PDB file of C-alpha atoms in Angstrom:
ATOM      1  CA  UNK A   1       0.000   0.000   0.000  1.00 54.00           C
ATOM      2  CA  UNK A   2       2.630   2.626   0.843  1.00 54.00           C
ATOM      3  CA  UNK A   3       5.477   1.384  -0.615  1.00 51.00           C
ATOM      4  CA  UNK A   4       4.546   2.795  -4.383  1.00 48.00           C
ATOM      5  CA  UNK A   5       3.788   6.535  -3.448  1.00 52.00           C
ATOM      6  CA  UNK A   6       6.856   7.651  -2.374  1.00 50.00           C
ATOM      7  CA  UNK A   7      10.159   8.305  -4.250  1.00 58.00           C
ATOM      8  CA  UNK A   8      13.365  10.041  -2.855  1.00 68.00           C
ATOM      9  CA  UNK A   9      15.283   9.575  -0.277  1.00 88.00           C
ATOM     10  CA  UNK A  10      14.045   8.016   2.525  1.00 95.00           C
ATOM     11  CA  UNK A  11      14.455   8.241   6.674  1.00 97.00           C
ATOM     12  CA  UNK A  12      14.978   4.729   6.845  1.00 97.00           C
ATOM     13  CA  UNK A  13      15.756   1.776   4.391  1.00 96.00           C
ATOM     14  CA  UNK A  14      13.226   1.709   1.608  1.00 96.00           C
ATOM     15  CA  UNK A  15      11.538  -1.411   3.043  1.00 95.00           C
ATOM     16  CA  UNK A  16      11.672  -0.936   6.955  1.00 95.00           C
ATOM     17  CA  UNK A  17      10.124   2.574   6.490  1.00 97.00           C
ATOM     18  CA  UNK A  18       7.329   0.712   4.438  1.00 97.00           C
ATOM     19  CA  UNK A  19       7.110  -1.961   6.641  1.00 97.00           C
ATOM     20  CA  UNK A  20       6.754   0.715   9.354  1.00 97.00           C
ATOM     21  CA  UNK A  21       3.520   2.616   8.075  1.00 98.00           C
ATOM     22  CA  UNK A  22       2.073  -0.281   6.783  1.00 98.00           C
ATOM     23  CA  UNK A  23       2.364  -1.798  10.411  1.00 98.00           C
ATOM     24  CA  UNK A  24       0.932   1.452  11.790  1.00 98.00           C
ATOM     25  CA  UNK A  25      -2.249   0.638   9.931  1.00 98.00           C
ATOM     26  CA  UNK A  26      -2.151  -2.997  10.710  1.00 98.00           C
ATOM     27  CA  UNK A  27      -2.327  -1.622  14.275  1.00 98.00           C
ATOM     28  CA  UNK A  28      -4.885   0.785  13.879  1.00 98.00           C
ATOM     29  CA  UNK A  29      -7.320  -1.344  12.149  1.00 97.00           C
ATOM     30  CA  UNK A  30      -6.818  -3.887  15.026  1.00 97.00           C
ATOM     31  CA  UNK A  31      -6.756  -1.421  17.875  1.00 95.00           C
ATOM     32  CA  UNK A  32      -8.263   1.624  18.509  1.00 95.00           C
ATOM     33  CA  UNK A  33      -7.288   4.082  14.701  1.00 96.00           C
ATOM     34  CA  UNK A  34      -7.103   7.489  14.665  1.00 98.00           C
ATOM     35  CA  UNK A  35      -9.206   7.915  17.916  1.00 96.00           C
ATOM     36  CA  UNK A  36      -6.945   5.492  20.150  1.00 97.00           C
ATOM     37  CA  UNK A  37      -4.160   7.741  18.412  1.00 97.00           C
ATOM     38  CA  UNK A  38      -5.664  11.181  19.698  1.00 97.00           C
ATOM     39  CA  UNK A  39      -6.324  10.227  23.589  1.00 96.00           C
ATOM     40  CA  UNK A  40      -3.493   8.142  23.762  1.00 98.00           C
ATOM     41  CA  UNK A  41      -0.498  10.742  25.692  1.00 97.00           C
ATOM     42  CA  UNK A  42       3.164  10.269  25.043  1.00 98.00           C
ATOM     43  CA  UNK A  43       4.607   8.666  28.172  1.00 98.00           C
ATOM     44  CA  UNK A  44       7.374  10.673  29.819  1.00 98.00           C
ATOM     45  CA  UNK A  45       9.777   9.686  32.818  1.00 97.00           C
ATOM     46  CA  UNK A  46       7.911  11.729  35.331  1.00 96.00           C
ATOM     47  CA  UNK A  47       5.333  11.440  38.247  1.00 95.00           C
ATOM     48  CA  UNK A  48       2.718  12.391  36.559  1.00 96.00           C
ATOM     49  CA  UNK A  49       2.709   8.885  34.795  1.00 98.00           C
ATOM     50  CA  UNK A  50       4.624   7.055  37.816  1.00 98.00           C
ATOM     51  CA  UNK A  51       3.589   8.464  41.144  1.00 96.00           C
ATOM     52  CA  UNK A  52       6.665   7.652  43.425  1.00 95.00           C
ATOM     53  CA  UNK A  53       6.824   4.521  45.813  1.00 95.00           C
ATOM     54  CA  UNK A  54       8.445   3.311  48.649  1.00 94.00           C
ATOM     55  CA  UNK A  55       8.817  -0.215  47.411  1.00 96.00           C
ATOM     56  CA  UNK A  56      11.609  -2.058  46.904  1.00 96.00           C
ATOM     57  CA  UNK A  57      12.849  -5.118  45.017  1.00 95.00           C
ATOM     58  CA  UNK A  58      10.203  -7.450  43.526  1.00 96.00           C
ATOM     59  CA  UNK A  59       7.431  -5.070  44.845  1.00 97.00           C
ATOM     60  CA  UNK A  60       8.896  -1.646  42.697  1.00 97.00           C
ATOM     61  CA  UNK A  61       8.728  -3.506  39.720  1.00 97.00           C
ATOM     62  CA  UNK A  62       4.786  -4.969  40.790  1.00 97.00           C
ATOM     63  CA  UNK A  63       4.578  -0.494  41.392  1.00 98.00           C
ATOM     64  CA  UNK A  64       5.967  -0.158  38.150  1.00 98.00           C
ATOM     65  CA  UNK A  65       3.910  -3.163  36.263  1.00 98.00           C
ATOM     66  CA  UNK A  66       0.871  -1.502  37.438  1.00 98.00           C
ATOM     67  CA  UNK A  67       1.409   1.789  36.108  1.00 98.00           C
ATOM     68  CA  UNK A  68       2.356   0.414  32.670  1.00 98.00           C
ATOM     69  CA  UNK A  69      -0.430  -1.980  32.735  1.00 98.00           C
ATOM     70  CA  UNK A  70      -2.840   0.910  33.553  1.00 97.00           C
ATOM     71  CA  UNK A  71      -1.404   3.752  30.998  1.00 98.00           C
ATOM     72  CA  UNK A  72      -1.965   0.473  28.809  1.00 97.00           C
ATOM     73  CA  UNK A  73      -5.430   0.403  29.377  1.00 96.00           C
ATOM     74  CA  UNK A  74      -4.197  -3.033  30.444  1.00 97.00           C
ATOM     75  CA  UNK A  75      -5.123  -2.420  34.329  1.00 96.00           C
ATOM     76  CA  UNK A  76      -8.348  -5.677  34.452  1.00 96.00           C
ATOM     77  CA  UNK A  77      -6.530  -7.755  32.205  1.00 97.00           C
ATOM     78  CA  UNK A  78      -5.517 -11.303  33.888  1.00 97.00           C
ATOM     79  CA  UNK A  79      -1.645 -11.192  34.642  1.00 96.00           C
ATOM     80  CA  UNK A  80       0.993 -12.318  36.770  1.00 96.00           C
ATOM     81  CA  UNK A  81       4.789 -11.415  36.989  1.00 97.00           C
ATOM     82  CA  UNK A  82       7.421 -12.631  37.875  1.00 96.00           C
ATOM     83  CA  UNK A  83      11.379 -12.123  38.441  1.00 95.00           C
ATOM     84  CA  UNK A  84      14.378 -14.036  37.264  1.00 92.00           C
ATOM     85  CA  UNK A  85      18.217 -13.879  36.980  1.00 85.00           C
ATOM     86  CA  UNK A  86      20.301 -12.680  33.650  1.00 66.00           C
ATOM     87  CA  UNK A  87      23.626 -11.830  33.404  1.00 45.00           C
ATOM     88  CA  UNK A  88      26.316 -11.866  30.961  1.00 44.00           C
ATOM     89  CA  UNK A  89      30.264 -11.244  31.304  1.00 38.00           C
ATOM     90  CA  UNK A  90      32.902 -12.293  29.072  1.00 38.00           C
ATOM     91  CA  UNK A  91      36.850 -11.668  30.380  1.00 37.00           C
ATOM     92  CA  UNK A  92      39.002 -10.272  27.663  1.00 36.00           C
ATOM     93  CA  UNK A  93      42.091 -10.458  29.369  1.00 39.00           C
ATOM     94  CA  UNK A  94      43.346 -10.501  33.424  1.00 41.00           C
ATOM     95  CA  UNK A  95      42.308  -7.397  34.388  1.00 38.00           C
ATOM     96  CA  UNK A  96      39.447  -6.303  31.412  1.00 39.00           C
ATOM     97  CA  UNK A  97      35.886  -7.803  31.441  1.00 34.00           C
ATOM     98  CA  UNK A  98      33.453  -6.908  28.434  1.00 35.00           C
ATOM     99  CA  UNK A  99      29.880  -7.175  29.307  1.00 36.00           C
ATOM    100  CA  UNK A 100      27.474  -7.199  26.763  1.00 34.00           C
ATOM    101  CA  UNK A 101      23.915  -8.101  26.961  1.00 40.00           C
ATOM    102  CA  UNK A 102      21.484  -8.876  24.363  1.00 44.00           C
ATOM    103  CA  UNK A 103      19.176 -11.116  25.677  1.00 50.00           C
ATOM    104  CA  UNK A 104      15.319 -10.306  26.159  1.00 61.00           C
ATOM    105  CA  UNK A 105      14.715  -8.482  29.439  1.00 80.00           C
ATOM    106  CA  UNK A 106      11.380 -10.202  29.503  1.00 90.00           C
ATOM    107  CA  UNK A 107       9.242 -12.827  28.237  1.00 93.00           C
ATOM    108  CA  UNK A 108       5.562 -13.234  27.703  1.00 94.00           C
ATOM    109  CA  UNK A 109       3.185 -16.348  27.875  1.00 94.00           C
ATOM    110  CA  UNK A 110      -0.155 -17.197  28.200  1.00 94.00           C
ATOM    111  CA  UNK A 111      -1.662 -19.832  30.515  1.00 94.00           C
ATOM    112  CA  UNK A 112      -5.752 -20.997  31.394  1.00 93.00           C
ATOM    113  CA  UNK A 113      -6.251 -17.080  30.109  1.00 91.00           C
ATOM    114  CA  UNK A 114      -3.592 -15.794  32.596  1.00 96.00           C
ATOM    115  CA  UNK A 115      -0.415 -13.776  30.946  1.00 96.00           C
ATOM    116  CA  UNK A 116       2.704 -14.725  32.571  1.00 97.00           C
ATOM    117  CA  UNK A 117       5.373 -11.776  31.995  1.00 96.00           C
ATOM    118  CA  UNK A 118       8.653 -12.989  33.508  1.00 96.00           C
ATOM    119  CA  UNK A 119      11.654 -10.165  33.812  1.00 96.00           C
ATOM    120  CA  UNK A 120      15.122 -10.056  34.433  1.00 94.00           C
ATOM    121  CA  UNK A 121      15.644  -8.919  38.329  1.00 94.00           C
ATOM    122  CA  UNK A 122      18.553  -6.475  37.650  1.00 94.00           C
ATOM    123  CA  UNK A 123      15.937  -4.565  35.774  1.00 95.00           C
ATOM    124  CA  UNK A 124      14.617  -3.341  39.128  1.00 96.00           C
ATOM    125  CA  UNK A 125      17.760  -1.146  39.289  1.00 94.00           C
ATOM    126  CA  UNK A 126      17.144   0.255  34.928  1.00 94.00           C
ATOM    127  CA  UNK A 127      13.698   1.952  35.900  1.00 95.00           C
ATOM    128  CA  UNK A 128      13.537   3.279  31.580  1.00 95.00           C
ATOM    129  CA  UNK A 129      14.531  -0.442  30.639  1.00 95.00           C
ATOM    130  CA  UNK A 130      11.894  -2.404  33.380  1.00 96.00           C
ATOM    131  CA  UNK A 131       9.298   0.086  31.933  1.00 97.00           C
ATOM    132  CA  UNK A 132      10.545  -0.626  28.052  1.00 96.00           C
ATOM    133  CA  UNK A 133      10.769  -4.635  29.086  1.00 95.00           C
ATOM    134  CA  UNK A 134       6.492  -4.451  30.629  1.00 97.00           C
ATOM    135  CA  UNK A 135       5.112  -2.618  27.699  1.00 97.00           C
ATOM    136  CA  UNK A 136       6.553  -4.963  25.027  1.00 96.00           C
ATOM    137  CA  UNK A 137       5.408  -7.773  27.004  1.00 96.00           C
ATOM    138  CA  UNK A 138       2.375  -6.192  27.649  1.00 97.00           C
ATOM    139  CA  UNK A 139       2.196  -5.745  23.996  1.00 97.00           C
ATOM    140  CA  UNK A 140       2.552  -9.452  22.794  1.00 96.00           C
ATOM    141  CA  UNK A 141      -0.952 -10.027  25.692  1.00 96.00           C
ATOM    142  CA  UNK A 142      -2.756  -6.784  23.901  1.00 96.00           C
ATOM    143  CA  UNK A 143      -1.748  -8.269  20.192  1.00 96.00           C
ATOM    144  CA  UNK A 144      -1.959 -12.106  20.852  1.00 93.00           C
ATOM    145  CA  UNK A 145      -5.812 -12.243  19.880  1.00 91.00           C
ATOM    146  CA  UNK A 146      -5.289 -10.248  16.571  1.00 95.00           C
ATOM    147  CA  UNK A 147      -6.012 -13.164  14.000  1.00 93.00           C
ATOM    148  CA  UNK A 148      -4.512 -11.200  10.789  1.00 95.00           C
ATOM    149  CA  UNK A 149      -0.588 -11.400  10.446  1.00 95.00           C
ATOM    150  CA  UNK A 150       1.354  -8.409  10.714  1.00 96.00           C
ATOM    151  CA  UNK A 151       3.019  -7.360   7.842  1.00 95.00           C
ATOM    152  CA  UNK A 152       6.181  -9.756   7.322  1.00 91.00           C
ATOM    153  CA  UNK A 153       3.864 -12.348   8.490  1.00 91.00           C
ATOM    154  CA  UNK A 154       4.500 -14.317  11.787  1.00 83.00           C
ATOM    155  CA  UNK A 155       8.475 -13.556  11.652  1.00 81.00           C
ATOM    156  CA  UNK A 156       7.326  -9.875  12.103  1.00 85.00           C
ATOM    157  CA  UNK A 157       5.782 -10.738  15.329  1.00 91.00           C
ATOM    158  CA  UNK A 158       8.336  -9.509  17.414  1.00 91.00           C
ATOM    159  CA  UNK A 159       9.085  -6.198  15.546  1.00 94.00           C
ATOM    160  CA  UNK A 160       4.683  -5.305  15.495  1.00 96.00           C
ATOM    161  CA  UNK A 161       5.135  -5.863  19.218  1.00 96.00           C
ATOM    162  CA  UNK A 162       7.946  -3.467  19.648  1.00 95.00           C
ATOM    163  CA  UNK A 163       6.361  -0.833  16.842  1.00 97.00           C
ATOM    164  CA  UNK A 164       2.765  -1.658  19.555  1.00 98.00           C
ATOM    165  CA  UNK A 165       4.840   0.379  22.191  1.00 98.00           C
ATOM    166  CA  UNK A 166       5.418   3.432  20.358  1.00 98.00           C
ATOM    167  CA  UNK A 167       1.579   3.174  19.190  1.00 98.00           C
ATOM    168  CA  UNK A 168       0.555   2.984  22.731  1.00 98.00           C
ATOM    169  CA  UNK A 169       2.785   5.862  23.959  1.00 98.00           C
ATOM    170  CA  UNK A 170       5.483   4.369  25.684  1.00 98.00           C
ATOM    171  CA  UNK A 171       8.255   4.705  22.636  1.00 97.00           C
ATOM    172  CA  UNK A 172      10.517   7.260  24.807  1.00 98.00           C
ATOM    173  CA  UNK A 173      11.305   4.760  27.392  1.00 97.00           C
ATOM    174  CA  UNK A 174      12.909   1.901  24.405  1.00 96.00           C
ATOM    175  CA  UNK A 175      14.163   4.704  22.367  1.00 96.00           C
ATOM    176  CA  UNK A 176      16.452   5.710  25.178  1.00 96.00           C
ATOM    177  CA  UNK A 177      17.451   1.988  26.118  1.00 93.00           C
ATOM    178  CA  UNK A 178      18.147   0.844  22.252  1.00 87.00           C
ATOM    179  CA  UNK A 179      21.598   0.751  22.764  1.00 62.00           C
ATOM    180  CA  UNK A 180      24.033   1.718  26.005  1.00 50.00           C
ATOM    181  CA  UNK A 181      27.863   1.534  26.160  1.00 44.00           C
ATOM    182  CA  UNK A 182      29.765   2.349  29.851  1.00 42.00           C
ATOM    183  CA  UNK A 183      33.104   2.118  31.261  1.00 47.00           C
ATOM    184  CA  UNK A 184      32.623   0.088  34.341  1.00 39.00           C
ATOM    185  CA  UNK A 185      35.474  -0.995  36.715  1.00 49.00           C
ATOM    186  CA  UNK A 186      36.032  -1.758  40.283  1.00 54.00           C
ATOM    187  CA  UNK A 187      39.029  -3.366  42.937  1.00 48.00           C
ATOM    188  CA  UNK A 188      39.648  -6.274  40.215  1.00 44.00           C
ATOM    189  CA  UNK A 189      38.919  -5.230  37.236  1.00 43.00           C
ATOM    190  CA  UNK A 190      37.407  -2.877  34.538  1.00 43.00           C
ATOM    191  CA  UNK A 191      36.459  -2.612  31.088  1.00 39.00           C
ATOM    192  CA  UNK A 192      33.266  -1.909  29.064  1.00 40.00           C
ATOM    193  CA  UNK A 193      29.406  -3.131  29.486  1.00 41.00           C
ATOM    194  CA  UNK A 194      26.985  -2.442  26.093  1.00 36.00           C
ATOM    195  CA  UNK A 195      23.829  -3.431  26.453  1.00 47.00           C
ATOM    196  CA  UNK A 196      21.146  -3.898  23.753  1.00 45.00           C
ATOM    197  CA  UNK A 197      16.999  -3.713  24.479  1.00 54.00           C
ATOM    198  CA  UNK A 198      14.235  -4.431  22.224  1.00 58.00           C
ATOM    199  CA  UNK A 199      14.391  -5.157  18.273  1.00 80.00           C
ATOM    200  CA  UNK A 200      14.447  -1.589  16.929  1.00 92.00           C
ATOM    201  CA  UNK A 201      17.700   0.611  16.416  1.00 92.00           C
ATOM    202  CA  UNK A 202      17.867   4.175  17.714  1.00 94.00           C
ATOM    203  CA  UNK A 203      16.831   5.663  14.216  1.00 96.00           C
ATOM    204  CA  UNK A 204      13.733   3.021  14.173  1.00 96.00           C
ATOM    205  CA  UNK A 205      12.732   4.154  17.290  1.00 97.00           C
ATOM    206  CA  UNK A 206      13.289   7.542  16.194  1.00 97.00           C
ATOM    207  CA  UNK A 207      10.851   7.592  13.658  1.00 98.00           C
ATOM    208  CA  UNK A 208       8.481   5.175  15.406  1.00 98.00           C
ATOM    209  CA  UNK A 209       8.427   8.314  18.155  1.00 98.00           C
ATOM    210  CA  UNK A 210       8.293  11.077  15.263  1.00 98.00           C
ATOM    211  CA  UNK A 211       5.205   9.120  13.385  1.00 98.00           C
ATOM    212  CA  UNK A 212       3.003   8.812  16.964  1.00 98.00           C
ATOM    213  CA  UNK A 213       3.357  12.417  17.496  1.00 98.00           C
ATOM    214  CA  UNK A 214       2.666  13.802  13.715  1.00 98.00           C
ATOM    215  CA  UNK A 215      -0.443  11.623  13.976  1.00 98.00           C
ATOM    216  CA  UNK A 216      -1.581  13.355  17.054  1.00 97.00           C
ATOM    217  CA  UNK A 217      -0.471  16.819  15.590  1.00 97.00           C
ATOM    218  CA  UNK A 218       1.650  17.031  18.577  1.00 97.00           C
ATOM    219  CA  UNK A 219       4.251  20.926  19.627  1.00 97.00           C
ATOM    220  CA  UNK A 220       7.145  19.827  18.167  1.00 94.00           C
ATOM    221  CA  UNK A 221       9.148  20.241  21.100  1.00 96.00           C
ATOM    222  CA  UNK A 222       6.822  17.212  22.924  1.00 96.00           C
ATOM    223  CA  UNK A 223       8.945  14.461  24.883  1.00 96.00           C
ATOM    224  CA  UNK A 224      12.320  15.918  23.687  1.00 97.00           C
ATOM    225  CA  UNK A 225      14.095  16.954  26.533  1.00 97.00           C
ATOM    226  CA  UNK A 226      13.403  13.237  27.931  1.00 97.00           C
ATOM    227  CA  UNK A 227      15.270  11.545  25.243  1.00 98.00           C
ATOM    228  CA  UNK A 228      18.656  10.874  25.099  1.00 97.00           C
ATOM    229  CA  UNK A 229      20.186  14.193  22.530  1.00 97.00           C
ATOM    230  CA  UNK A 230      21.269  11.931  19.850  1.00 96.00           C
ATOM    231  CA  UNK A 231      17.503  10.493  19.837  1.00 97.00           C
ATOM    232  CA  UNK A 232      15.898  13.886  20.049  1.00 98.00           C
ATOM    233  CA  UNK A 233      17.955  14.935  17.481  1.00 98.00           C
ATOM    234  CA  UNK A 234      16.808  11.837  14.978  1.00 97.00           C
ATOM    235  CA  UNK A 235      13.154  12.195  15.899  1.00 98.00           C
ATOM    236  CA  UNK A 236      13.263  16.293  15.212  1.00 98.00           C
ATOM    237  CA  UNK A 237      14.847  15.230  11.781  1.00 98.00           C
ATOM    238  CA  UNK A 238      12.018  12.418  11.417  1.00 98.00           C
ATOM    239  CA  UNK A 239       9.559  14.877  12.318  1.00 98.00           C
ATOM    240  CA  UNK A 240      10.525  17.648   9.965  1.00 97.00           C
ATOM    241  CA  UNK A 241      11.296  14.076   7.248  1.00 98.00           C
ATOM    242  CA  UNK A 242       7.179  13.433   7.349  1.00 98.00           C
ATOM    243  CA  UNK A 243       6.092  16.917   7.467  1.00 97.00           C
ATOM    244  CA  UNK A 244       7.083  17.789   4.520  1.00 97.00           C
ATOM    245  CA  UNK A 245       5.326  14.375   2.815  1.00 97.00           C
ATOM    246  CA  UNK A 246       2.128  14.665   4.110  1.00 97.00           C
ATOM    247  CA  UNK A 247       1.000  11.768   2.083  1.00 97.00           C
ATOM    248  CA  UNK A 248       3.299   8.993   3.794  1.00 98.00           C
ATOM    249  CA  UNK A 249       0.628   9.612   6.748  1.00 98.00           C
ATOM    250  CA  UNK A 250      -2.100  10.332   5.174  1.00 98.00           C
ATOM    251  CA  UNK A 251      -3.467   6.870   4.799  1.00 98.00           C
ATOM    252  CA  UNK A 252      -3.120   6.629   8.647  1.00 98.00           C
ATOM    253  CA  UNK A 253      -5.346   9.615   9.397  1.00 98.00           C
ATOM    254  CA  UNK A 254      -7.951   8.083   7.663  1.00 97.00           C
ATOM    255  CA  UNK A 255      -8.380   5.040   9.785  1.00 96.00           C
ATOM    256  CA  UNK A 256     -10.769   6.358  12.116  1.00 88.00           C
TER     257      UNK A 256
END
C-alpha cells in the first residue's frame, strides 16, 4: 500500500520505512485508529505517569507493572509477573571484562487465560529499561488475539510488538534503552558493558516516536528533553522528514 507513493530519499531503508507505516495501519485497524491515536499521551519519565513509591525489590517492579499496565489500558486484564536472573560477562584479558547483553529483558506467555510476563531482576535497578521490558510484554498479551498477520507475516511478530509500544505511547522509554555503552570498573577489574533492548535501532525508534506524534499533531518540542540528545535529534529530523510528505501519513489519518 505505501510502498509505491513515495520516491526520494528516505528516513529509513526503503523497506523498513514501508514496513513501518504499513504496520501502523495494521495496528490501527486492530486497535483503537485514529481515535486510540488522539487520547493516547506520550509517556514521559515523570510522576505524573509514575507516582513515586516506597517499594523495593520485587514489589517496585509490581509499582511499576501496574502503572504500565494501567497507561496500557491493560489495568483488568488477567496477569501475573514474575522475576528471574540474567547476566552476561565475558573476560578479555586478566584485568578487562566486556559485558554485553542482548538477551530479552522479559518474556511473555499465556496460561488458562492468565499472561505470565517474567523479567530479568537487575531490571529493578534500569527503571527506563523495566518500563521498556512491561510494555513490550504487555504488547505481545494486547496483540496475541489479533487473528490477521502483521506485515512480514508471523516472523514480524516480534518487531509489530515493539512498533505496539510506540503506538501505545510508551516509545521514549525503548528509544532511550536501544543501545548503552559504559566504562565500568572496580578493585579487580574494569572494562566496558553495552547493552542492547528491544528489536528496533535508535533511528527506528526515532521515527516510530516522530510518526506517533505527527499523527496526534503534537508541539514539536513534545517528549524531547526526555530523550537521550542523539535520539531527540533523529526524531526532530524524522519529524521535519514526514512533514514535509504529508501523504506517507495520510493513509493513517484516515483510519478512524
Amino acid at each position: 500500500m505505501f510502498g509505491s507513493l513515495f520516491k526520494g530519499p528516505r528516513f529509513l531503508d526503503a523497506d523498513l520505512e514501508d514496513w513501518h507505516l504499513e504496520t501502523w495501519a495494521w495496528l490501527m485497524r486492530h486497535r483503537g485508529g485514529m481515535g486510540l491515536v488522539r487520547q493516547t499521551p506520550l509517556v514521559l519519565p515523570s510522576r505524573d505517569y509514575f507516582p513515586p513509591s516506597e517499594a523495593a525489590g520485587e514489589a517496585r517492579a509490581e509499582h511499576v507493572f501496574s502503572c504500565v499496565r494501567e497507561l496500557m489500558g491493560m489495568q483488568n486484564w488477567p496477569c501475573r509477573l514474575e522475576a528471574r536472573e540474567r547476566a552476561s560477562t565475558a573476560r578479555v584479558g586478566e584485568f578487562w571484562a566486556l559485558q554485553s547483553t542482548g538477551q530479552a529483558g522479559g518474556t511473555f506467555q499465556v496460561v488458562n487465560g492468565e499472561a505470565i510476563i517474567c523479567y530479568a531482576r537487575e531490571l529493578v535497578d534500569k527503571p527506563a529499561q523495566l518500563v521498556a521490558t512491561f510494555a513490550h510484554e504487555l504488547s505481545h498479551f494486547l496483540l496475541c488475539t489479533v487473528e490477521e498477520p502483521p506485515p512480514g507475516g508471523e516472523a514480524g511478530h516480534e518487531l509489530a510488538t515493539e512498533l505496539c509500544v510506540a503506538y501505545r505511547g510508551l516509545a521514549v522509554f525503548s528509544a532511550n534503552t536501544a543501545f548503552t555503552f559504559e566504562q565500568h570498573g572496580d578493585t579487580f577489574s574494569q572494562g566496558w558493558r553495552s547493552q542492547r533492548s528491544g528489536y528496533f535501532s535508535p533511528r527506528g525508534w526515532a521515527f516510530a516516536l516522530a510518526t506517533f506524534l505527527e499523527l496526534k499533531a503534537a508541539p514539536a518540542e513534545e517528549g524531547l528533553k526526555h530523550l537521550k540528545p542523539e535520539i531527540a535529534d533523529m526524531m526532530k529530523a524524522a519529524r521535519r522528514y514526514l512533514a514535509k510528505r504529508p501523504e506517507k501519513l495520510a493513509p493513517l489519518l484516515a483510519l478512524t
